[in-house]
Amino acid sequence: MPLERVEITKVIKRYGTERALAGVDLELRGGSMCALLGHNGAGKTTLLGILSTLVRASSGAITYRETGGAVVTGDAVRREIGLLAHQSLCYGELTAVENLALFAGLYGVDDSPAALAALLDRVGLEVRARDRAARTYSRGMVQRLALARALLSAPSLVLLDEPFTGLDRGGALALGEQLGALTAEGAIVVVVTHDLEAIAGRTDHVAILRAGKLVFEERGAYDYEKLKDTYHRHAS
């Protein structure tokens, strides 16, 4: 069953004597895009890592709930998560199609040529590049392939860390539209980004971290000017 809600309760993360997160409380909802904002070092990537289950919190809890409110744990949670991290997690010697076919086999999802082509169409990776080794790609092309990999299993929790890196303005805005489409399909989307223009008008939930603490949270409509003003007033 897809995830409907994720509850983050008093999450603390320490690395030795350094505290990356300081008791964060936050709720994420299906059909919503949360812009997780803050300056470098605020704790955003750490929180995404914990949400993805790849990083363990020092204390606190993450509760994943499916439709109806039942708690989901373990592999059932991981099957619902799509992660786009700083590293693409794609293999440079393989083509785009080969990369997706490999991961589709690992995930146990449709690896037919038609399904993979449809996914590459969705992320906007040009057709003529799909049979070239990924190591020949530009940064923006690698980012598109990495997004396709993250979306392979049709996840209901999509976590993206600076997804617009390497994309030109048109590509960034198109990706923003794709993320908006995911929320329209009911997914929980969490975006860490400094590109406020790309998510303006699509994000309906803003959470701002500063020095590991949640200093601002609000739900509602955000155009670019409101998003920019909110960020500058609360992130510093």
PDB file of C-alpha atoms in Angstrom:
ATOM      1  CA  MET A   1       0.000   0.000   0.000  1.00  0.00           C
ATOM      2  CA  PRO A   2       1.280   3.537  -0.744  1.00  0.00           C
ATOM      3  CA  LEU A   3       2.391   5.740   2.113  1.00  0.00           C
ATOM      4  CA  GLU A   4      -0.139   8.384   3.095  1.00  0.00           C
ATOM      5  CA  ARG A   5       1.715  10.125   5.919  1.00  0.00           C
ATOM      6  CA  VAL A   6       5.167  10.285   7.503  1.00  0.00           C
ATOM      7  CA  GLU A   7       5.531  11.502  11.095  1.00  0.00           C
ATOM      8  CA  ILE A   8       8.911  12.831  12.232  1.00  0.00           C
ATOM      9  CA  THR A   9       9.011  13.003  16.030  1.00  0.00           C
ATOM     10  CA  LYS A  10      11.780  14.652  18.086  1.00  0.00           C
ATOM     11  CA  VAL A  11      14.489  13.426  15.718  1.00  0.00           C
ATOM     12  CA  ILE A  12      18.049  14.081  16.863  1.00  0.00           C
ATOM     13  CA  LYS A  13      21.186  13.152  14.955  1.00  0.00           C
ATOM     14  CA  ARG A  14      24.710  13.464  16.305  1.00  0.00           C
ATOM     15  CA  TYR A  15      28.001  12.825  14.550  1.00  0.00           C
ATOM     16  CA  GLY A  16      30.450  12.529  17.436  1.00  0.00           C
ATOM     17  CA  THR A  17      30.191  15.805  19.319  1.00  0.00           C
ATOM     18  CA  GLU A  18      28.452  17.569  16.430  1.00  0.00           C
ATOM     19  CA  ARG A  19      24.662  17.760  16.458  1.00  0.00           C
ATOM     20  CA  ALA A  20      23.221  17.761  12.924  1.00  0.00           C
ATOM     21  CA  LEU A  21      19.554  17.647  13.977  1.00  0.00           C
ATOM     22  CA  ALA A  22      18.146  18.948  17.233  1.00  0.00           C
ATOM     23  CA  GLY A  23      14.720  17.463  17.958  1.00  0.00           C
ATOM     24  CA  VAL A  24      12.878  17.942  14.649  1.00  0.00           C
ATOM     25  CA  ASP A  25       9.080  17.436  14.601  1.00  0.00           C
ATOM     26  CA  LEU A  26       7.400  17.423  11.199  1.00  0.00           C
ATOM     27  CA  GLU A  27       4.531  15.693   9.407  1.00  0.00           C
ATOM     28  CA  LEU A  28       4.569  14.942   5.680  1.00  0.00           C
ATOM     29  CA  ARG A  29       1.339  14.210   3.817  1.00  0.00           C
ATOM     30  CA  GLY A  30       0.382  12.444   0.618  1.00  0.00           C
ATOM     31  CA  GLY A  31      -0.416  14.696  -2.323  1.00  0.00           C
ATOM     32  CA  SER A  32       1.850  17.412  -0.947  1.00  0.00           C
ATOM     33  CA  MET A  33       5.277  18.810  -1.835  1.00  0.00           C
ATOM     34  CA  CYS A  34       7.391  19.879   1.121  1.00  0.00           C
ATOM     35  CA  ALA A  35      10.201  22.310   0.359  1.00  0.00           C
ATOM     36  CA  LEU A  36      12.872  21.535   2.966  1.00  0.00           C
ATOM     37  CA  LEU A  37      14.975  24.680   3.019  1.00  0.00           C
ATOM     38  CA  GLY A  38      17.969  26.098   4.841  1.00  0.00           C
ATOM     39  CA  HIS A  39      21.577  27.122   4.358  1.00  0.00           C
ATOM     40  CA  ASN A  40      24.356  24.591   3.857  1.00  0.00           C
ATOM     41  CA  GLY A  41      24.940  22.682   7.079  1.00  0.00           C
ATOM     42  CA  ALA A  42      21.394  23.246   8.358  1.00  0.00           C
ATOM     43  CA  GLY A  43      20.688  19.501   8.519  1.00  0.00           C
ATOM     44  CA  LYS A  44      18.569  19.057   5.383  1.00  0.00           C
ATOM     45  CA  THR A  45      20.565  16.231   3.789  1.00  0.00           C
ATOM     46  CA  THR A  46      20.833  14.465   7.139  1.00  0.00           C
ATOM     47  CA  LEU A  47      17.056  14.531   7.540  1.00  0.00           C
ATOM     48  CA  LEU A  48      16.570  13.190   4.003  1.00  0.00           C
ATOM     49  CA  GLY A  49      19.017  10.392   4.802  1.00  0.00           C
ATOM     50  CA  ILE A  50      17.027   9.443   7.886  1.00  0.00           C
ATOM     51  CA  LEU A  51      13.747   9.557   5.961  1.00  0.00           C
ATOM     52  CA  SER A  52      15.258   7.271   3.311  1.00  0.00           C
ATOM     53  CA  THR A  53      16.244   4.734   6.049  1.00  0.00           C
ATOM     54  CA  LEU A  54      19.902   4.978   4.951  1.00  0.00           C
ATOM     55  CA  VAL A  55      20.865   7.002   8.053  1.00  0.00           C
ATOM     56  CA  ARG A  56      19.860   6.080  11.587  1.00  0.00           C
ATOM     57  CA  ALA A  57      18.669   8.801  13.941  1.00  0.00           C
ATOM     58  CA  SER A  58      20.457   9.112  17.284  1.00  0.00           C
ATOM     59  CA  SER A  59      17.047   9.410  18.942  1.00  0.00           C
ATOM     60  CA  GLY A  60      13.462  10.167  18.042  1.00  0.00           C
ATOM     61  CA  ALA A  61      11.239   8.315  15.605  1.00  0.00           C
ATOM     62  CA  ILE A  62      10.080   8.233  11.998  1.00  0.00           C
ATOM     63  CA  THR A  63       6.647   6.641  11.558  1.00  0.00           C
ATOM     64  CA  TYR A  64       5.463   5.677   8.080  1.00  0.00           C
ATOM     65  CA  ARG A  65       1.709   5.203   7.660  1.00  0.00           C
ATOM     66  CA  GLU A  66      -0.211   3.775   4.719  1.00  0.00           C
ATOM     67  CA  THR A  67      -3.753   4.654   3.674  1.00  0.00           C
ATOM     68  CA  GLY A  68      -5.984   3.913   6.635  1.00  0.00           C
ATOM     69  CA  GLY A  69      -3.281   4.786   9.169  1.00  0.00           C
ATOM     70  CA  ALA A  70      -1.564   1.411   9.606  1.00  0.00           C
ATOM     71  CA  VAL A  71       2.166   1.632  10.389  1.00  0.00           C
ATOM     72  CA  VAL A  72       4.544   0.357   7.684  1.00  0.00           C
ATOM     73  CA  THR A  73       8.063  -0.856   8.544  1.00  0.00           C
ATOM     74  CA  GLY A  74      11.159  -2.518   7.078  1.00  0.00           C
ATOM     75  CA  ASP A  75      11.292  -3.553   3.431  1.00  0.00           C
ATOM     76  CA  ALA A  76       7.680  -2.508   2.908  1.00  0.00           C
ATOM     77  CA  VAL A  77       8.753   1.085   3.625  1.00  0.00           C
ATOM     78  CA  ARG A  78      11.841   0.913   1.424  1.00  0.00           C
ATOM     79  CA  ARG A  79       9.772  -0.277  -1.544  1.00  0.00           C
ATOM     80  CA  GLU A  80       7.805   2.972  -1.303  1.00  0.00           C
ATOM     81  CA  ILE A  81      10.846   5.300  -1.269  1.00  0.00           C
ATOM     82  CA  GLY A  82      12.501   6.917  -4.267  1.00  0.00           C
ATOM     83  CA  LEU A  83      15.712   8.846  -3.500  1.00  0.00           C
ATOM     84  CA  LEU A  84      17.631  11.291  -5.638  1.00  0.00           C
ATOM     85  CA  ALA A  85      20.820  12.042  -3.691  1.00  0.00           C
ATOM     86  CA  HIS A  86      23.964  14.035  -4.492  1.00  0.00           C
ATOM     87  CA  GLN A  87      25.428  10.878  -6.023  1.00  0.00           C
ATOM     88  CA  SER A  88      23.523   9.605  -9.070  1.00  0.00           C
ATOM     89  CA  LEU A  89      23.924   5.929  -8.063  1.00  0.00           C
ATOM     90  CA  CYS A  90      24.030   5.130 -11.793  1.00  0.00           C
ATOM     91  CA  TYR A  91      26.769   3.145 -13.546  1.00  0.00           C
ATOM     92  CA  GLY A  92      28.899   5.148 -15.977  1.00  0.00           C
ATOM     93  CA  GLU A  93      29.774   2.224 -18.249  1.00  0.00           C
ATOM     94  CA  LEU A  94      26.110   1.335 -18.799  1.00  0.00           C
ATOM     95  CA  THR A  95      23.684   3.160 -21.043  1.00  0.00           C
ATOM     96  CA  ALA A  96      20.583   4.853 -19.677  1.00  0.00           C
ATOM     97  CA  VAL A  97      18.433   1.904 -20.740  1.00  0.00           C
ATOM     98  CA  GLU A  98      20.876  -0.623 -19.247  1.00  0.00           C
ATOM     99  CA  ASN A  99      21.003   1.297 -15.962  1.00  0.00           C
ATOM    100  CA  LEU A 100      17.230   1.320 -15.653  1.00  0.00           C
ATOM    101  CA  ALA A 101      16.923  -2.332 -16.686  1.00  0.00           C
ATOM    102  CA  LEU A 102      19.441  -3.294 -13.998  1.00  0.00           C
ATOM    103  CA  PHE A 103      17.621  -1.422 -11.250  1.00  0.00           C
ATOM    104  CA  ALA A 104      14.209  -2.569 -12.499  1.00  0.00           C
ATOM    105  CA  GLY A 105      15.413  -6.139 -12.080  1.00  0.00           C
ATOM    106  CA  LEU A 106      16.604  -5.409  -8.546  1.00  0.00           C
ATOM    107  CA  TYR A 107      13.307  -3.750  -7.655  1.00  0.00           C
ATOM    108  CA  GLY A 108      11.229  -6.436  -9.349  1.00  0.00           C
ATOM    109  CA  VAL A 109       9.335  -3.949 -11.530  1.00  0.00           C
ATOM    110  CA  ASP A 110       8.516  -3.752 -15.236  1.00  0.00           C
ATOM    111  CA  ASP A 111      11.751  -3.689 -17.244  1.00  0.00           C
ATOM    112  CA  SER A 112      10.165  -3.832 -20.691  1.00  0.00           C
ATOM    113  CA  PRO A 113      11.618  -1.475 -23.332  1.00  0.00           C
ATOM    114  CA  ALA A 114       8.299   0.364 -23.503  1.00  0.00           C
ATOM    115  CA  ALA A 115       8.185   0.956 -19.739  1.00  0.00           C
ATOM    116  CA  LEU A 116      11.777   2.184 -19.602  1.00  0.00           C
ATOM    117  CA  ALA A 117      11.298   4.432 -22.628  1.00  0.00           C
ATOM    118  CA  ALA A 118       8.183   5.949 -21.050  1.00  0.00           C
ATOM    119  CA  LEU A 119      10.113   6.742 -17.881  1.00  0.00           C
ATOM    120  CA  LEU A 120      12.974   8.339 -19.812  1.00  0.00           C
ATOM    121  CA  ASP A 121      10.414  10.346 -21.758  1.00  0.00           C
ATOM    122  CA  ARG A 122       8.934  11.520 -18.481  1.00  0.00           C
ATOM    123  CA  VAL A 123      12.248  12.886 -17.186  1.00  0.00           C
ATOM    124  CA  GLY A 124      13.172  14.385 -20.552  1.00  0.00           C
ATOM    125  CA  LEU A 125      16.317  12.423 -21.409  1.00  0.00           C
ATOM    126  CA  GLU A 126      16.780  12.835 -25.157  1.00  0.00           C
ATOM    127  CA  VAL A 127      16.275   9.702 -27.248  1.00  0.00           C
ATOM    128  CA  ARG A 128      19.630   9.860 -29.043  1.00  0.00           C
ATOM    129  CA  ALA A 129      21.511   9.701 -25.726  1.00  0.00           C
ATOM    130  CA  ARG A 130      19.776   6.648 -24.293  1.00  0.00           C
ATOM    131  CA  ASP A 131      22.100   4.072 -25.869  1.00  0.00           C
ATOM    132  CA  ARG A 132      25.317   5.874 -24.932  1.00  0.00           C
ATOM    133  CA  ALA A 133      27.375   5.131 -21.842  1.00  0.00           C
ATOM    134  CA  ALA A 134      26.248   7.333 -18.959  1.00  0.00           C
ATOM    135  CA  ARG A 135      29.853   8.467 -18.376  1.00  0.00           C
ATOM    136  CA  THR A 136      29.535  10.533 -21.582  1.00  0.00           C
ATOM    137  CA  TYR A 137      26.561  12.472 -20.229  1.00  0.00           C
ATOM    138  CA  SER A 138      26.481  16.073 -19.108  1.00  0.00           C
ATOM    139  CA  ARG A 139      25.651  16.799 -15.462  1.00  0.00           C
ATOM    140  CA  GLY A 140      22.081  17.610 -16.405  1.00  0.00           C
ATOM    141  CA  MET A 141      21.645  14.364 -18.358  1.00  0.00           C
ATOM    142  CA  VAL A 142      23.000  12.336 -15.443  1.00  0.00           C
ATOM    143  CA  GLN A 143      20.522  14.134 -13.183  1.00  0.00           C
ATOM    144  CA  ARG A 144      17.634  13.134 -15.454  1.00  0.00           C
ATOM    145  CA  LEU A 145      18.782   9.515 -15.483  1.00  0.00           C
ATOM    146  CA  ALA A 146      19.142   9.540 -11.699  1.00  0.00           C
ATOM    147  CA  LEU A 147      15.598  10.855 -11.373  1.00  0.00           C
ATOM    148  CA  ALA A 148      14.323   8.101 -13.665  1.00  0.00           C
ATOM    149  CA  ARG A 149      16.078   5.541 -11.467  1.00  0.00           C
ATOM    150  CA  ALA A 150      14.473   7.073  -8.376  1.00  0.00           C
ATOM    151  CA  LEU A 151      11.008   6.855  -9.939  1.00  0.00           C
ATOM    152  CA  LEU A 152      11.335   3.299 -11.274  1.00  0.00           C
ATOM    153  CA  SER A 153       9.274   1.650  -8.569  1.00  0.00           C
ATOM    154  CA  ALA A 154       6.518   4.308  -8.640  1.00  0.00           C
ATOM    155  CA  PRO A 155       7.384   5.352  -5.057  1.00  0.00           C
ATOM    156  CA  SER A 156       4.854   7.087  -2.838  1.00  0.00           C
ATOM    157  CA  LEU A 157       7.635   8.906  -0.899  1.00  0.00           C
ATOM    158  CA  VAL A 158       9.990  10.806  -3.205  1.00  0.00           C
ATOM    159  CA  LEU A 159      13.060  12.417  -1.626  1.00  0.00           C
ATOM    160  CA  LEU A 160      15.163  14.786  -3.724  1.00  0.00           C
ATOM    161  CA  ASP A 161      18.397  16.495  -2.720  1.00  0.00           C
ATOM    162  CA  GLU A 162      19.150  19.444  -5.031  1.00  0.00           C
ATOM    163  CA  PRO A 163      17.429  17.814  -8.038  1.00  0.00           C
ATOM    164  CA  PHE A 164      17.857  20.865 -10.282  1.00  0.00           C
ATOM    165  CA  THR A 165      21.675  20.777 -10.214  1.00  0.00           C
ATOM    166  CA  GLY A 166      23.106  20.800 -13.734  1.00  0.00           C
ATOM    167  CA  LEU A 167      19.798  21.577 -15.436  1.00  0.00           C
ATOM    168  CA  ASP A 168      19.276  24.677 -17.542  1.00  0.00           C
ATOM    169  CA  ARG A 169      16.392  26.985 -16.647  1.00  0.00           C
ATOM    170  CA  GLY A 170      13.949  25.252 -18.958  1.00  0.00           C
ATOM    171  CA  GLY A 171      14.967  21.834 -17.667  1.00  0.00           C
ATOM    172  CA  ALA A 172      14.637  22.927 -14.031  1.00  0.00           C
ATOM    173  CA  LEU A 173      11.147  24.332 -14.581  1.00  0.00           C
ATOM    174  CA  ALA A 174      10.111  21.193 -16.485  1.00  0.00           C
ATOM    175  CA  LEU A 175      11.351  19.039 -13.622  1.00  0.00           C
ATOM    176  CA  GLY A 176       9.391  21.221 -11.212  1.00  0.00           C
ATOM    177  CA  GLU A 177       6.294  20.427 -13.265  1.00  0.00           C
ATOM    178  CA  GLN A 178       7.091  16.700 -13.023  1.00  0.00           C
ATOM    179  CA  LEU A 179       7.328  16.943  -9.253  1.00  0.00           C
ATOM    180  CA  GLY A 180       4.004  18.742  -9.198  1.00  0.00           C
ATOM    181  CA  ALA A 181       2.542  15.865 -11.215  1.00  0.00           C
ATOM    182  CA  LEU A 182       3.813  13.385  -8.626  1.00  0.00           C
ATOM    183  CA  THR A 183       1.944  15.175  -5.857  1.00  0.00           C
ATOM    184  CA  ALA A 184      -1.172  15.257  -8.039  1.00  0.00           C
ATOM    185  CA  GLU A 185      -0.867  11.461  -8.189  1.00  0.00           C
ATOM    186  CA  GLY A 186      -0.861  11.359  -4.375  1.00  0.00           C
ATOM    187  CA  ALA A 187       2.867  11.025  -3.646  1.00  0.00           C
ATOM    188  CA  ILE A 188       4.670  12.629  -0.711  1.00  0.00           C
ATOM    189  CA  VAL A 189       7.429  14.740  -2.276  1.00  0.00           C
ATOM    190  CA  VAL A 190      10.245  16.289  -0.222  1.00  0.00           C
ATOM    191  CA  VAL A 191      12.611  18.625  -2.071  1.00  0.00           C
ATOM    192  CA  VAL A 192      15.844  20.079  -0.716  1.00  0.00           C
ATOM    193  CA  THR A 193      16.796  22.915  -3.028  1.00  0.00           C
ATOM    194  CA  HIS A 194      18.172  26.413  -3.338  1.00  0.00           C
ATOM    195  CA  ASP A 195      16.327  26.862  -6.673  1.00  0.00           C
ATOM    196  CA  LEU A 196      13.173  28.455  -5.315  1.00  0.00           C
ATOM    197  CA  GLU A 197      11.890  29.473  -8.735  1.00  0.00           C
ATOM    198  CA  ALA A 198      11.677  25.848  -9.889  1.00  0.00           C
ATOM    199  CA  ILE A 199       9.308  24.847  -7.067  1.00  0.00           C
ATOM    200  CA  ALA A 200       7.352  28.091  -6.718  1.00  0.00           C
ATOM    201  CA  GLY A 201       3.661  27.580  -7.330  1.00  0.00           C
ATOM    202  CA  ARG A 202       4.030  23.829  -6.781  1.00  0.00           C
ATOM    203  CA  THR A 203       5.154  23.469  -3.191  1.00  0.00           C
ATOM    204  CA  ASP A 204       2.374  23.720  -0.628  1.00  0.00           C
ATOM    205  CA  HIS A 205       4.410  23.023   2.495  1.00  0.00           C
ATOM    206  CA  VAL A 206       7.571  24.839   3.566  1.00  0.00           C
ATOM    207  CA  ALA A 207       9.877  23.699   6.375  1.00  0.00           C
ATOM    208  CA  ILE A 208      13.056  25.626   7.182  1.00  0.00           C
ATOM    209  CA  LEU A 209      15.972  24.253   9.186  1.00  0.00           C
ATOM    210  CA  ARG A 210      18.651  26.338  10.842  1.00  0.00           C
ATOM    211  CA  ALA A 211      21.535  24.730  12.731  1.00  0.00           C
ATOM    212  CA  GLY A 212      19.606  21.467  12.944  1.00  0.00           C
ATOM    213  CA  LYS A 213      16.422  23.028  14.339  1.00  0.00           C
ATOM    214  CA  LEU A 214      13.072  23.454  12.617  1.00  0.00           C
ATOM    215  CA  VAL A 215      12.605  27.221  12.800  1.00  0.00           C
ATOM    216  CA  PHE A 216       9.657  27.622  10.440  1.00  0.00           C
ATOM    217  CA  GLU A 217       6.855  25.460   9.053  1.00  0.00           C
ATOM    218  CA  GLU A 218       3.753  26.453   7.150  1.00  0.00           C
ATOM    219  CA  ARG A 219       1.300  24.943   4.661  1.00  0.00           C
ATOM    220  CA  GLY A 220      -0.293  26.951   1.886  1.00  0.00           C
ATOM    221  CA  ALA A 221       0.249  28.376  -1.575  1.00  0.00           C
ATOM    222  CA  TYR A 222       3.673  29.813  -2.346  1.00  0.00           C
ATOM    223  CA  ASP A 223       4.478  31.909  -5.367  1.00  0.00           C
ATOM    224  CA  TYR A 224       8.101  32.815  -6.026  1.00  0.00           C
ATOM    225  CA  GLU A 225       8.082  36.134  -4.170  1.00  0.00           C
ATOM    226  CA  LYS A 226       6.452  34.667  -1.072  1.00  0.00           C
ATOM    227  CA  LEU A 227       8.787  31.674  -1.102  1.00  0.00           C
ATOM    228  CA  LYS A 228      11.860  33.870  -1.478  1.00  0.00           C
ATOM    229  CA  ASP A 229      10.735  36.256   1.259  1.00  0.00           C
ATOM    230  CA  THR A 230       9.928  33.397   3.643  1.00  0.00           C
ATOM    231  CA  TYR A 231      13.325  31.797   3.051  1.00  0.00           C
ATOM    232  CA  HIS A 232      15.291  34.992   3.620  1.00  0.00           C
ATOM    233  CA  ARG A 233      13.360  35.889   6.776  1.00  0.00           C
ATOM    234  CA  HIS A 234      13.746  32.516   8.490  1.00  0.00           C
ATOM    235  CA  ALA A 235      16.842  30.726   7.150  1.00  0.00           C
ATOM    236  CA  SER A 236      19.435  33.224   8.397  1.00  0.00           C
TER     237      SER A 236
END
